[in-house]
PDB file of C-alpha atoms in Angstrom:
ATOM      1  CA  MET E   1     -17.846 -23.912  66.842  1.00  0.00           C
ATOM      2  CA  ALA E   2     -20.775 -23.445  64.531  1.00  0.00           C
ATOM      3  CA  ARG E   3     -20.608 -25.267  61.223  1.00  0.00           C
ATOM      4  CA  LYS E   4     -20.439 -23.033  58.159  1.00  0.00           C
ATOM      5  CA  LYS E   5     -23.530 -23.463  56.056  1.00  0.00           C
ATOM      6  CA  LYS E   6     -23.154 -24.934  52.624  1.00  0.00           C
ATOM      7  CA  GLY E   7     -23.322 -22.289  49.854  1.00  0.00           C
ATOM      8  CA  ASP E   8     -22.557 -19.461  52.305  1.00  0.00           C
ATOM      9  CA  GLY E   9     -19.490 -18.374  50.342  1.00  0.00           C
ATOM     10  CA  HIS E  10     -20.288 -14.670  50.283  1.00  0.00           C
ATOM     11  CA  GLY E  11     -21.299 -14.213  53.863  1.00  0.00           C
ATOM     12  CA  GLY E  12     -24.916 -13.982  54.822  1.00  0.00           C
ATOM     13  CA  GLY E  13     -25.999 -16.519  52.217  1.00  0.00           C
ATOM     14  CA  GLY E  14     -25.841 -14.073  49.227  1.00  0.00           C
ATOM     15  CA  HIS E  15     -25.653 -15.328  45.656  1.00  0.00           C
ATOM     16  CA  GLY E  16     -22.431 -14.763  43.646  1.00  0.00           C
ATOM     17  CA  TRP E  17     -24.227 -13.876  40.409  1.00  0.00           C
ATOM     18  CA  PHE E  18     -25.562 -10.693  42.028  1.00  0.00           C
ATOM     19  CA  VAL E  19     -22.096  -9.148  41.856  1.00  0.00           C
ATOM     20  CA  THR E  20     -21.627 -10.072  38.163  1.00  0.00           C
ATOM     21  CA  PHE E  21     -25.109  -8.766  37.294  1.00  0.00           C
ATOM     22  CA  ALA E  22     -24.444  -5.515  39.097  1.00  0.00           C
ATOM     23  CA  ASP E  23     -21.172  -4.999  37.179  1.00  0.00           C
ATOM     24  CA  LEU E  24     -22.939  -5.720  33.896  1.00  0.00           C
ATOM     25  CA  MET E  25     -25.689  -3.204  34.614  1.00  0.00           C
ATOM     26  CA  GLY E  26     -23.064  -0.615  35.540  1.00  0.00           C
ATOM     27  CA  LEU E  27     -21.275  -1.133  32.232  1.00  0.00           C
ATOM     28  CA  LEU E  28     -24.555  -0.876  30.303  1.00  0.00           C
ATOM     29  CA  VAL E  29     -25.479   2.327  32.061  1.00  0.00           C
ATOM     30  CA  ALA E  30     -22.060   3.810  31.232  1.00  0.00           C
ATOM     31  CA  PHE E  31     -22.428   2.712  27.641  1.00  0.00           C
ATOM     32  CA  PHE E  32     -25.808   4.356  27.222  1.00  0.00           C
ATOM     33  CA  VAL E  33     -24.521   7.545  28.900  1.00  0.00           C
ATOM     34  CA  MET E  34     -21.776   7.710  26.260  1.00  0.00           C
ATOM     35  CA  LEU E  35     -24.279   7.158  23.477  1.00  0.00           C
ATOM     36  CA  VAL E  36     -26.462   9.981  24.724  1.00  0.00           C
ATOM     37  CA  ALA E  37     -23.453  12.230  25.237  1.00  0.00           C
ATOM     38  CA  PHE E  38     -22.176  11.750  21.643  1.00  0.00           C
ATOM     39  CA  SER E  39     -25.624  11.833  20.041  1.00  0.00           C
ATOM     40  CA  ASN E  40     -25.526  15.600  20.267  1.00  0.00           C
ATOM     41  CA  GLN E  41     -22.219  16.462  18.629  1.00  0.00           C
ATOM     42  CA  ASP E  42     -20.304  19.075  20.529  1.00  0.00           C
ATOM     43  CA  GLN E  43     -17.192  20.252  18.646  1.00  0.00           C
ATOM     44  CA  LYS E  44     -15.239  20.892  21.850  1.00  0.00           C
ATOM     45  CA  LYS E  45     -16.059  17.439  23.185  1.00  0.00           C
ATOM     46  CA  LEU E  46     -15.009  15.864  19.884  1.00  0.00           C
ATOM     47  CA  GLN E  47     -11.731  17.784  19.945  1.00  0.00           C
ATOM     48  CA  ILE E  48     -11.059  16.549  23.502  1.00  0.00           C
ATOM     49  CA  VAL E  49     -11.773  12.945  22.513  1.00  0.00           C
ATOM     50  CA  ALA E  50      -9.662  13.305  19.340  1.00  0.00           C
ATOM     51  CA  GLY E  51      -6.782  14.735  21.355  1.00  0.00           C
ATOM     52  CA  SER E  52      -6.944  11.831  23.822  1.00  0.00           C
ATOM     53  CA  MET E  53      -6.978   9.298  20.995  1.00  0.00           C
ATOM     54  CA  ARG E  54      -4.069  11.070  19.265  1.00  0.00           C
ATOM     55  CA  GLU E  55      -2.014  11.033  22.470  1.00  0.00           C
ATOM     56  CA  ALA E  56      -2.821   7.352  23.042  1.00  0.00           C
ATOM     57  CA  PHE E  57      -2.217   6.038  19.510  1.00  0.00           C
ATOM     58  CA  GLY E  58      -0.074   8.691  17.853  1.00  0.00           C
ATOM     59  CA  THR E  59      -0.739  10.506  14.595  1.00  0.00           C
ATOM     60  CA  GLN E  60       0.115   9.853  10.921  1.00  0.00           C
ATOM     61  CA  SER E  61       2.357  12.579   9.417  1.00  0.00           C
ATOM     62  CA  ALA E  62       2.626  11.103   5.904  1.00  0.00           C
ATOM     63  CA  ILE E  63       0.178   9.223   3.760  1.00  0.00           C
ATOM     64  CA  ARG E  64       0.328   7.322   0.429  1.00  0.00           C
ATOM     65  CA  TYR E  65      -2.686   8.271  -1.638  1.00  0.00           C
ATOM     66  CA  SER E  66      -4.467   5.775  -3.815  1.00  0.00           C
ATOM     67  CA  GLY E  67      -5.112   6.302  -7.504  1.00  0.00           C
ATOM     68  CA  ILE E  68      -1.938   4.777  -8.954  1.00  0.00           C
ATOM     69  CA  VAL E  69      -2.592   1.243 -10.134  1.00  0.00           C
ATOM     70  CA  GLU E  70       0.362  -0.987 -10.922  1.00  0.00           C
ATOM     71  CA  ILE E  71      -0.441  -4.055 -13.035  1.00  0.00           C
ATOM     72  CA  ASP E  72       1.360  -7.362 -12.674  1.00  0.00           C
ATOM     73  CA  GLY E  73       4.000  -7.743 -15.348  1.00  0.00           C
ATOM     74  CA  LEU E  74       5.022  -4.076 -15.482  1.00  0.00           C
ATOM     75  CA  PRO E  75       8.155  -2.861 -13.657  1.00  0.00           C
ATOM     76  CA  THR E  76       7.531  -0.818 -10.540  1.00  0.00           C
ATOM     77  CA  ARG E  77       8.268   2.885 -10.484  1.00  0.00           C
ATOM     78  CA  PRO E  78      10.234   4.063  -7.442  1.00  0.00           C
ATOM     79  CA  ARG E  79       9.544   7.662  -8.434  1.00  0.00           C
ATOM     80  CA  LEU E  80       6.128   7.977  -9.926  1.00  0.00           C
ATOM     81  CA  LYS E  81       5.813  10.424 -12.817  1.00  0.00           C
ATOM     82  CA  ASN E  82       2.452  11.761 -11.693  1.00  0.00           C
ATOM     83  CA  ALA E  83       2.912  11.757  -7.929  1.00  0.00           C
ATOM     84  CA  ASP E  84       2.885  15.029  -6.025  1.00  0.00           C
ATOM     85  CA  LYS E  85       4.537  15.820  -2.714  1.00  0.00           C
ATOM     86  CA  ILE E  86       1.918  16.618  -0.088  1.00  0.00           C
ATOM     87  CA  LYS E  87       2.613  18.629   3.077  1.00  0.00           C
ATOM     88  CA  PRO E  88       1.764  16.725   6.296  1.00  0.00           C
ATOM     89  CA  GLU E  89      -0.689  19.457   7.346  1.00  0.00           C
ATOM     90  CA  ASP E  90      -2.558  19.025   4.062  1.00  0.00           C
ATOM     91  CA  SER E  91      -2.728  15.232   4.288  1.00  0.00           C
ATOM     92  CA  SER E  92      -5.711  13.284   5.526  1.00  0.00           C
ATOM     93  CA  ALA E  93      -6.096   9.773   6.933  1.00  0.00           C
ATOM     94  CA  THR E  94      -9.450   9.362   5.148  1.00  0.00           C
ATOM     95  CA  PRO E  95      -9.656   8.401   1.472  1.00  0.00           C
ATOM     96  CA  SER E  96     -12.804  10.452   0.863  1.00  0.00           C
ATOM     97  CA  PRO E  97     -12.352  14.047  -0.274  1.00  0.00           C
ATOM     98  CA  ASP E  98     -12.724  16.737   2.371  1.00  0.00           C
ATOM     99  CA  GLU E  99     -14.123  20.238   1.926  1.00  0.00           C
ATOM    100  CA  LYS E 100     -10.688  21.633   0.932  1.00  0.00           C
ATOM    101  CA  SER E 101     -10.243  19.096  -1.849  1.00  0.00           C
ATOM    102  CA  ARG E 102     -13.762  19.582  -3.097  1.00  0.00           C
ATOM    103  CA  ASN E 103     -13.071  23.304  -3.587  1.00  0.00           C
ATOM    104  CA  SER E 104      -9.695  22.673  -5.254  1.00  0.00           C
ATOM    105  CA  ASN E 105      -9.199  24.159  -8.670  1.00  0.00           C
ATOM    106  CA  PHE E 106      -6.459  22.026 -10.224  1.00  0.00           C
ATOM    107  CA  GLY E 107      -8.794  21.212 -13.135  1.00  0.00           C
ATOM    108  CA  ALA E 108     -12.428  20.567 -12.596  1.00  0.00           C
ATOM    109  CA  ARG E 109     -13.910  18.365  -9.914  1.00  0.00           C
ATOM    110  CA  LEU E 110     -16.366  15.866 -11.289  1.00  0.00           C
ATOM    111  CA  ASP E 111     -19.887  16.004  -9.923  1.00  0.00           C
ATOM    112  CA  ASN E 112     -19.475  12.398  -8.895  1.00  0.00           C
ATOM    113  CA  ASP E 113     -16.133  11.803  -7.137  1.00  0.00           C
ATOM    114  CA  GLY E 114     -16.327   8.105  -7.957  1.00  0.00           C
ATOM    115  CA  ALA E 115     -16.939   8.558 -11.689  1.00  0.00           C
ATOM    116  CA  PHE E 116     -13.396   7.693 -12.688  1.00  0.00           C
ATOM    117  CA  ALA E 117     -13.377   4.721 -10.336  1.00  0.00           C
ATOM    118  CA  LEU E 118     -16.503   3.404 -12.041  1.00  0.00           C
ATOM    119  CA  ALA E 119     -14.991   4.048 -15.446  1.00  0.00           C
ATOM    120  CA  SER E 120     -11.817   2.165 -14.432  1.00  0.00           C
ATOM    121  CA  ALA E 121     -13.865  -0.767 -13.174  1.00  0.00           C
ATOM    122  CA  SER E 122     -15.860  -0.867 -16.383  1.00  0.00           C
ATOM    123  CA  LEU E 123     -12.677  -0.939 -18.488  1.00  0.00           C
ATOM    124  CA  ARG E 124     -11.143  -3.687 -16.406  1.00  0.00           C
ATOM    125  CA  GLN E 125     -14.301  -5.757 -16.638  1.00  0.00           C
ATOM    126  CA  ALA E 126     -14.223  -5.405 -20.413  1.00  0.00           C
ATOM    127  CA  MET E 127     -10.747  -6.883 -20.537  1.00  0.00           C
ATOM    128  CA  GLN E 128     -11.619  -9.686 -18.152  1.00  0.00           C
ATOM    129  CA  ASP E 129     -14.496 -10.751 -20.410  1.00  0.00           C
ATOM    130  CA  MET E 130     -12.001 -11.642 -23.186  1.00  0.00           C
ATOM    131  CA  PRO E 131      -9.927 -14.668 -22.000  1.00  0.00           C
ATOM    132  CA  GLU E 132      -8.102 -14.748 -25.355  1.00  0.00           C
ATOM    133  CA  ILE E 133      -6.380 -11.420 -24.536  1.00  0.00           C
ATOM    134  CA  ALA E 134      -5.867 -12.096 -20.839  1.00  0.00           C
ATOM    135  CA  GLU E 135      -2.096 -12.005 -21.200  1.00  0.00           C
ATOM    136  CA  LEU E 136      -2.191  -8.793 -23.220  1.00  0.00           C
ATOM    137  CA  SER E 137      -4.408  -7.109 -20.643  1.00  0.00           C
ATOM    138  CA  LYS E 138      -1.483  -7.301 -18.202  1.00  0.00           C
ATOM    139  CA  GLN E 139       0.173  -4.648 -20.386  1.00  0.00           C
ATOM    140  CA  VAL E 140      -2.669  -2.192 -19.742  1.00  0.00           C
ATOM    141  CA  MET E 141      -2.149   0.196 -16.869  1.00  0.00           C
ATOM    142  CA  ILE E 142      -4.942   2.446 -15.613  1.00  0.00           C
ATOM    143  CA  GLU E 143      -4.187   5.379 -13.320  1.00  0.00           C
ATOM    144  CA  GLU E 144      -5.904   8.561 -12.264  1.00  0.00           C
ATOM    145  CA  THR E 145      -3.948  11.803 -12.616  1.00  0.00           C
ATOM    146  CA  LYS E 146      -4.680  15.501 -12.390  1.00  0.00           C
ATOM    147  CA  GLN E 147      -5.379  15.530 -16.140  1.00  0.00           C
ATOM    148  CA  GLY E 148      -7.851  12.710 -15.968  1.00  0.00           C
ATOM    149  CA  LEU E 149      -7.908   8.910 -16.212  1.00  0.00           C
ATOM    150  CA  ASN E 150      -4.991   7.440 -18.177  1.00  0.00           C
ATOM    151  CA  ILE E 151      -5.222   4.117 -19.979  1.00  0.00           C
ATOM    152  CA  GLU E 152      -1.671   3.118 -20.873  1.00  0.00           C
ATOM    153  CA  LEU E 153      -1.216   0.478 -23.585  1.00  0.00           C
ATOM    154  CA  THR E 154       2.380  -0.508 -22.925  1.00  0.00           C
ATOM    155  CA  ASP E 155       5.012  -2.815 -24.433  1.00  0.00           C
ATOM    156  CA  GLN E 156       6.909  -5.473 -22.601  1.00  0.00           C
ATOM    157  CA  ASN E 157      10.069  -7.251 -23.562  1.00  0.00           C
ATOM    158  CA  GLY E 158       8.940  -9.986 -25.925  1.00  0.00           C
ATOM    159  CA  SER E 159       5.402  -8.686 -26.134  1.00  0.00           C
ATOM    160  CA  SER E 160       4.729  -5.506 -28.059  1.00  0.00           C
ATOM    161  CA  MET E 161       1.519  -3.714 -29.045  1.00  0.00           C
ATOM    162  CA  PHE E 162       2.920  -2.787 -32.472  1.00  0.00           C
ATOM    163  CA  PRO E 163       5.343  -4.530 -34.844  1.00  0.00           C
ATOM    164  CA  GLU E 164       8.751  -2.860 -34.662  1.00  0.00           C
ATOM    165  CA  GLY E 165       8.770   0.365 -36.656  1.00  0.00           C
ATOM    166  CA  SER E 166       5.129  -0.076 -37.760  1.00  0.00           C
ATOM    167  CA  LYS E 167       2.287   2.324 -37.205  1.00  0.00           C
ATOM    168  CA  GLU E 168      -0.362  -0.412 -37.426  1.00  0.00           C
ATOM    169  CA  PRO E 169      -0.970  -2.521 -34.308  1.00  0.00           C
ATOM    170  CA  PHE E 170      -0.933  -6.292 -34.039  1.00  0.00           C
ATOM    171  CA  GLU E 171      -4.323  -7.964 -34.463  1.00  0.00           C
ATOM    172  CA  ARG E 172      -4.415  -8.873 -30.776  1.00  0.00           C
ATOM    173  CA  THR E 173      -3.884  -5.165 -29.915  1.00  0.00           C
ATOM    174  CA  ARG E 174      -6.704  -4.248 -32.262  1.00  0.00           C
ATOM    175  CA  ARG E 175      -9.045  -6.672 -30.491  1.00  0.00           C
ATOM    176  CA  LEU E 176      -8.078  -5.181 -27.142  1.00  0.00           C
ATOM    177  CA  VAL E 177      -8.774  -1.653 -28.281  1.00  0.00           C
ATOM    178  CA  GLN E 178     -12.097  -2.758 -29.817  1.00  0.00           C
ATOM    179  CA  ARG E 179     -13.030  -4.261 -26.515  1.00  0.00           C
ATOM    180  CA  LEU E 180     -12.168  -1.056 -24.611  1.00  0.00           C
ATOM    181  CA  SER E 181     -14.150   1.022 -27.061  1.00  0.00           C
ATOM    182  CA  GLY E 182     -17.393  -0.488 -25.824  1.00  0.00           C
ATOM    183  CA  SER E 183     -16.875   1.217 -22.497  1.00  0.00           C
ATOM    184  CA  LEU E 184     -15.259   4.352 -23.853  1.00  0.00           C
ATOM    185  CA  LYS E 185     -18.167   5.280 -26.163  1.00  0.00           C
ATOM    186  CA  LYS E 186     -20.575   5.184 -23.198  1.00  0.00           C
ATOM    187  CA  LEU E 187     -18.529   7.632 -21.140  1.00  0.00           C
ATOM    188  CA  PRO E 188     -19.139  11.421 -21.430  1.00  0.00           C
ATOM    189  CA  TYR E 189     -15.473  12.472 -21.413  1.00  0.00           C
ATOM    190  CA  ARG E 190     -13.369  14.052 -24.130  1.00  0.00           C
ATOM    191  CA  ILE E 191     -10.369  11.980 -25.095  1.00  0.00           C
ATOM    192  CA  ASN E 192      -6.675  12.710 -25.690  1.00  0.00           C
ATOM    193  CA  ILE E 193      -4.487  10.085 -27.359  1.00  0.00           C
ATOM    194  CA  ALA E 194      -0.699  10.323 -27.252  1.00  0.00           C
ATOM    195  CA  GLY E 195       1.861   8.016 -28.738  1.00  0.00           C
ATOM    196  CA  HIS E 196       5.249   7.470 -27.019  1.00  0.00           C
ATOM    197  CA  THR E 197       8.505   5.729 -27.964  1.00  0.00           C
ATOM    198  CA  ALA E 198      11.372   4.548 -25.760  1.00  0.00           C
ATOM    199  CA  ALA E 199      14.818   6.021 -26.034  1.00  0.00           C
ATOM    200  CA  SER E 200      16.870   4.108 -28.599  1.00  0.00           C
ATOM    201  CA  LYS E 201      20.555   3.834 -29.416  1.00  0.00           C
ATOM    202  CA  GLN E 202      19.765   2.712 -32.953  1.00  0.00           C
ATOM    203  CA  PRO E 203      19.389   5.346 -35.691  1.00  0.00           C
ATOM    204  CA  GLY E 204      15.838   5.784 -37.015  1.00  0.00           C
ATOM    205  CA  ARG E 205      14.683   5.560 -40.582  1.00  0.00           C
ATOM    206  CA  PRO E 206      15.421   8.599 -42.759  1.00  0.00           C
ATOM    207  CA  ASN E 207      12.576  11.118 -42.738  1.00  0.00           C
ATOM    208  CA  TYR E 208      10.570   8.932 -40.366  1.00  0.00           C
ATOM    209  CA  GLY E 209      11.720   9.170 -36.778  1.00  0.00           C
ATOM    210  CA  PRO E 210      10.189   8.719 -33.285  1.00  0.00           C
ATOM    211  CA  TRP E 211       7.971  11.819 -33.679  1.00  0.00           C
ATOM    212  CA  GLU E 212       6.294  10.576 -36.836  1.00  0.00           C
ATOM    213  CA  LEU E 213       6.020   6.991 -35.538  1.00  0.00           C
ATOM    214  CA  SER E 214       4.498   7.934 -32.179  1.00  0.00           C
ATOM    215  CA  ALA E 215       2.001  10.298 -33.835  1.00  0.00           C
ATOM    216  CA  ASP E 216       0.972   7.698 -36.377  1.00  0.00           C
ATOM    217  CA  ARG E 217       0.474   5.035 -33.716  1.00  0.00           C
ATOM    218  CA  ALA E 218      -1.725   7.362 -31.679  1.00  0.00           C
ATOM    219  CA  ASN E 219      -3.795   8.106 -34.771  1.00  0.00           C
ATOM    220  CA  SER E 220      -4.185   4.445 -35.585  1.00  0.00           C
ATOM    221  CA  ILE E 221      -5.670   3.857 -32.119  1.00  0.00           C
ATOM    222  CA  ARG E 222      -8.020   6.782 -32.697  1.00  0.00           C
ATOM    223  CA  LYS E 223      -9.203   5.248 -36.000  1.00  0.00           C
ATOM    224  CA  ILE E 224     -10.004   1.937 -34.301  1.00  0.00           C
ATOM    225  CA  LEU E 225     -11.986   3.617 -31.553  1.00  0.00           C
ATOM    226  CA  GLU E 226     -13.840   5.752 -34.097  1.00  0.00           C
ATOM    227  CA  GLU E 227     -14.650   2.695 -36.219  1.00  0.00           C
ATOM    228  CA  GLU E 228     -16.091   0.998 -33.104  1.00  0.00           C
ATOM    229  CA  GLY E 229     -18.512   3.887 -32.446  1.00  0.00           C
ATOM    230  CA  VAL E 230     -16.639   6.372 -30.235  1.00  0.00           C
ATOM    231  CA  PRO E 231     -17.968   9.736 -31.453  1.00  0.00           C
ATOM    232  CA  THR E 232     -15.554  11.850 -33.470  1.00  0.00           C
ATOM    233  CA  ALA E 233     -16.490  14.901 -31.370  1.00  0.00           C
ATOM    234  CA  ASN E 234     -15.146  13.134 -28.278  1.00  0.00           C
ATOM    235  CA  PHE E 235     -11.526  13.304 -29.491  1.00  0.00           C
ATOM    236  CA  SER E 236      -9.819  16.415 -28.245  1.00  0.00           C
ATOM    237  CA  MET E 237      -6.195  15.753 -29.326  1.00  0.00           C
ATOM    238  CA  VAL E 238      -4.086  13.121 -31.073  1.00  0.00           C
ATOM    239  CA  ALA E 239      -0.335  13.666 -30.780  1.00  0.00           C
ATOM    240  CA  GLY E 240       3.086  12.061 -30.805  1.00  0.00           C
ATOM    241  CA  ARG E 241       5.464  12.579 -27.920  1.00  0.00           C
ATOM    242  CA  ALA E 242       8.416  10.516 -29.170  1.00  0.00           C
ATOM    243  CA  ASP E 243      10.635   9.721 -26.146  1.00  0.00           C
ATOM    244  CA  THR E 244      10.131  13.099 -24.345  1.00  0.00           C
ATOM    245  CA  ASP E 245       7.669  11.804 -21.718  1.00  0.00           C
ATOM    246  CA  PRO E 246       8.852   8.367 -20.510  1.00  0.00           C
ATOM    247  CA  LEU E 247       6.643   6.387 -18.177  1.00  0.00           C
ATOM    248  CA  PHE E 248       9.796   5.304 -16.334  1.00  0.00           C
ATOM    249  CA  PRO E 249      12.134   8.347 -16.300  1.00  0.00           C
ATOM    250  CA  ASP E 250      14.843   6.409 -14.459  1.00  0.00           C
ATOM    251  CA  ASP E 251      15.092   3.907 -17.328  1.00  0.00           C
ATOM    252  CA  PRO E 252      14.293   5.643 -20.644  1.00  0.00           C
ATOM    253  CA  PHE E 253      15.241   2.510 -22.624  1.00  0.00           C
ATOM    254  CA  VAL E 254      12.812   0.121 -20.910  1.00  0.00           C
ATOM    255  CA  ALA E 255      10.158  -1.397 -23.230  1.00  0.00           C
ATOM    256  CA  ALA E 256       7.204  -0.068 -21.214  1.00  0.00           C
ATOM    257  CA  ASN E 257       8.064   3.448 -22.251  1.00  0.00           C
ATOM    258  CA  ARG E 258       6.806   2.448 -25.744  1.00  0.00           C
ATOM    259  CA  ARG E 259       3.089   2.976 -25.313  1.00  0.00           C
ATOM    260  CA  VAL E 260      -0.065   4.732 -26.381  1.00  0.00           C
ATOM    261  CA  THR E 261      -1.868   6.749 -23.709  1.00  0.00           C
ATOM    262  CA  ILE E 262      -5.626   7.226 -23.898  1.00  0.00           C
ATOM    263  CA  THR E 263      -6.702   9.953 -21.485  1.00  0.00           C
ATOM    264  CA  LEU E 264     -10.274  10.606 -20.335  1.00  0.00           C
ATOM    265  CA  LEU E 265     -10.056  14.341 -19.569  1.00  0.00           C
ATOM    266  CA  ARG E 266     -11.024  15.836 -16.222  1.00  0.00           C
ATOM    267  CA  GLU E 267     -12.893  18.972 -17.253  1.00  0.00           C
ATOM    268  CA  ALA E 268     -15.407  21.412 -15.887  1.00  0.00           C
ATOM    269  CA  PRO E 269     -18.925  21.043 -17.203  1.00  0.00           C
ATOM    270  CA  PRO E 270     -19.743  23.540 -19.950  1.00  0.00           C
ATOM    271  CA  LEU E 271     -21.213  26.841 -18.829  1.00  0.00           C
ATOM    272  CA  PRO E 272     -24.867  27.384 -19.747  1.00  0.00           C
ATOM    273  CA  ILE E 273     -25.443  29.713 -22.631  1.00  0.00           C
ATOM    274  CA  ASN E 274     -27.850  32.530 -22.011  1.00  0.00           C
ATOM    275  CA  LEU E 275     -29.959  32.911 -25.127  1.00  0.00           C
ATOM    276  CA  LYS E 276     -31.482  36.320 -25.496  1.00  0.00           C
ATOM    277  CA  PRO E 277     -35.048  36.362 -26.702  1.00  0.00           C
TER     278      PRO E 277
END
């Protein structure tokens, strides 16, 4: 019987790496064919691929949109005041706005969709640059709503923005507002300021109740911003809401309902004025 030659493991003396190399080349050819096929976008092809991916991995029927920012130290809100119910067919798995949302008319769309995100980042950076008010900055909540960008200066149990019953803020609150004003005066938005109180079981002072107190606190914040250089023309409204618009509707007595809300308004750009010669 003839002796089998050494290294003749694939019959006829072939080399094993040929098979691996051939498989690799086959995969590369298939890969480049896919690249060429998808370089020219064909809507029907994309729909077929999307359908195959959907059948393989399933589809998302509900989505939680970003834009609500909860800060450490504040209680969570199981039912958000500003959240809207969105139909599954109107939802999107992508955070960027689609054509439908760009054409939406629930207020004005900003030219730059990330403008409020940049404003929020600027305000947060301003607070981080002041270590002496680091604890107080935990009582600031920033969230984007349909009306605009809300900056909530809230109370916590044991840590308030204003002395009890007073319309003038604590000095630490004043420093916080002064720090925020540096960013606010650079932004091109009109500003609403609203004061809020929490529900109380204690009777108020005669002739000076929650409405007067909340309005005076909102106006005191306006004065600080104006003193720090925020243009007077930027203020659109200053109002007191008393306890009619709680931040936490399920618990109207919680301290965080006592707050001042600074809102950067989402508005359409002014229409050009045609001047007749």
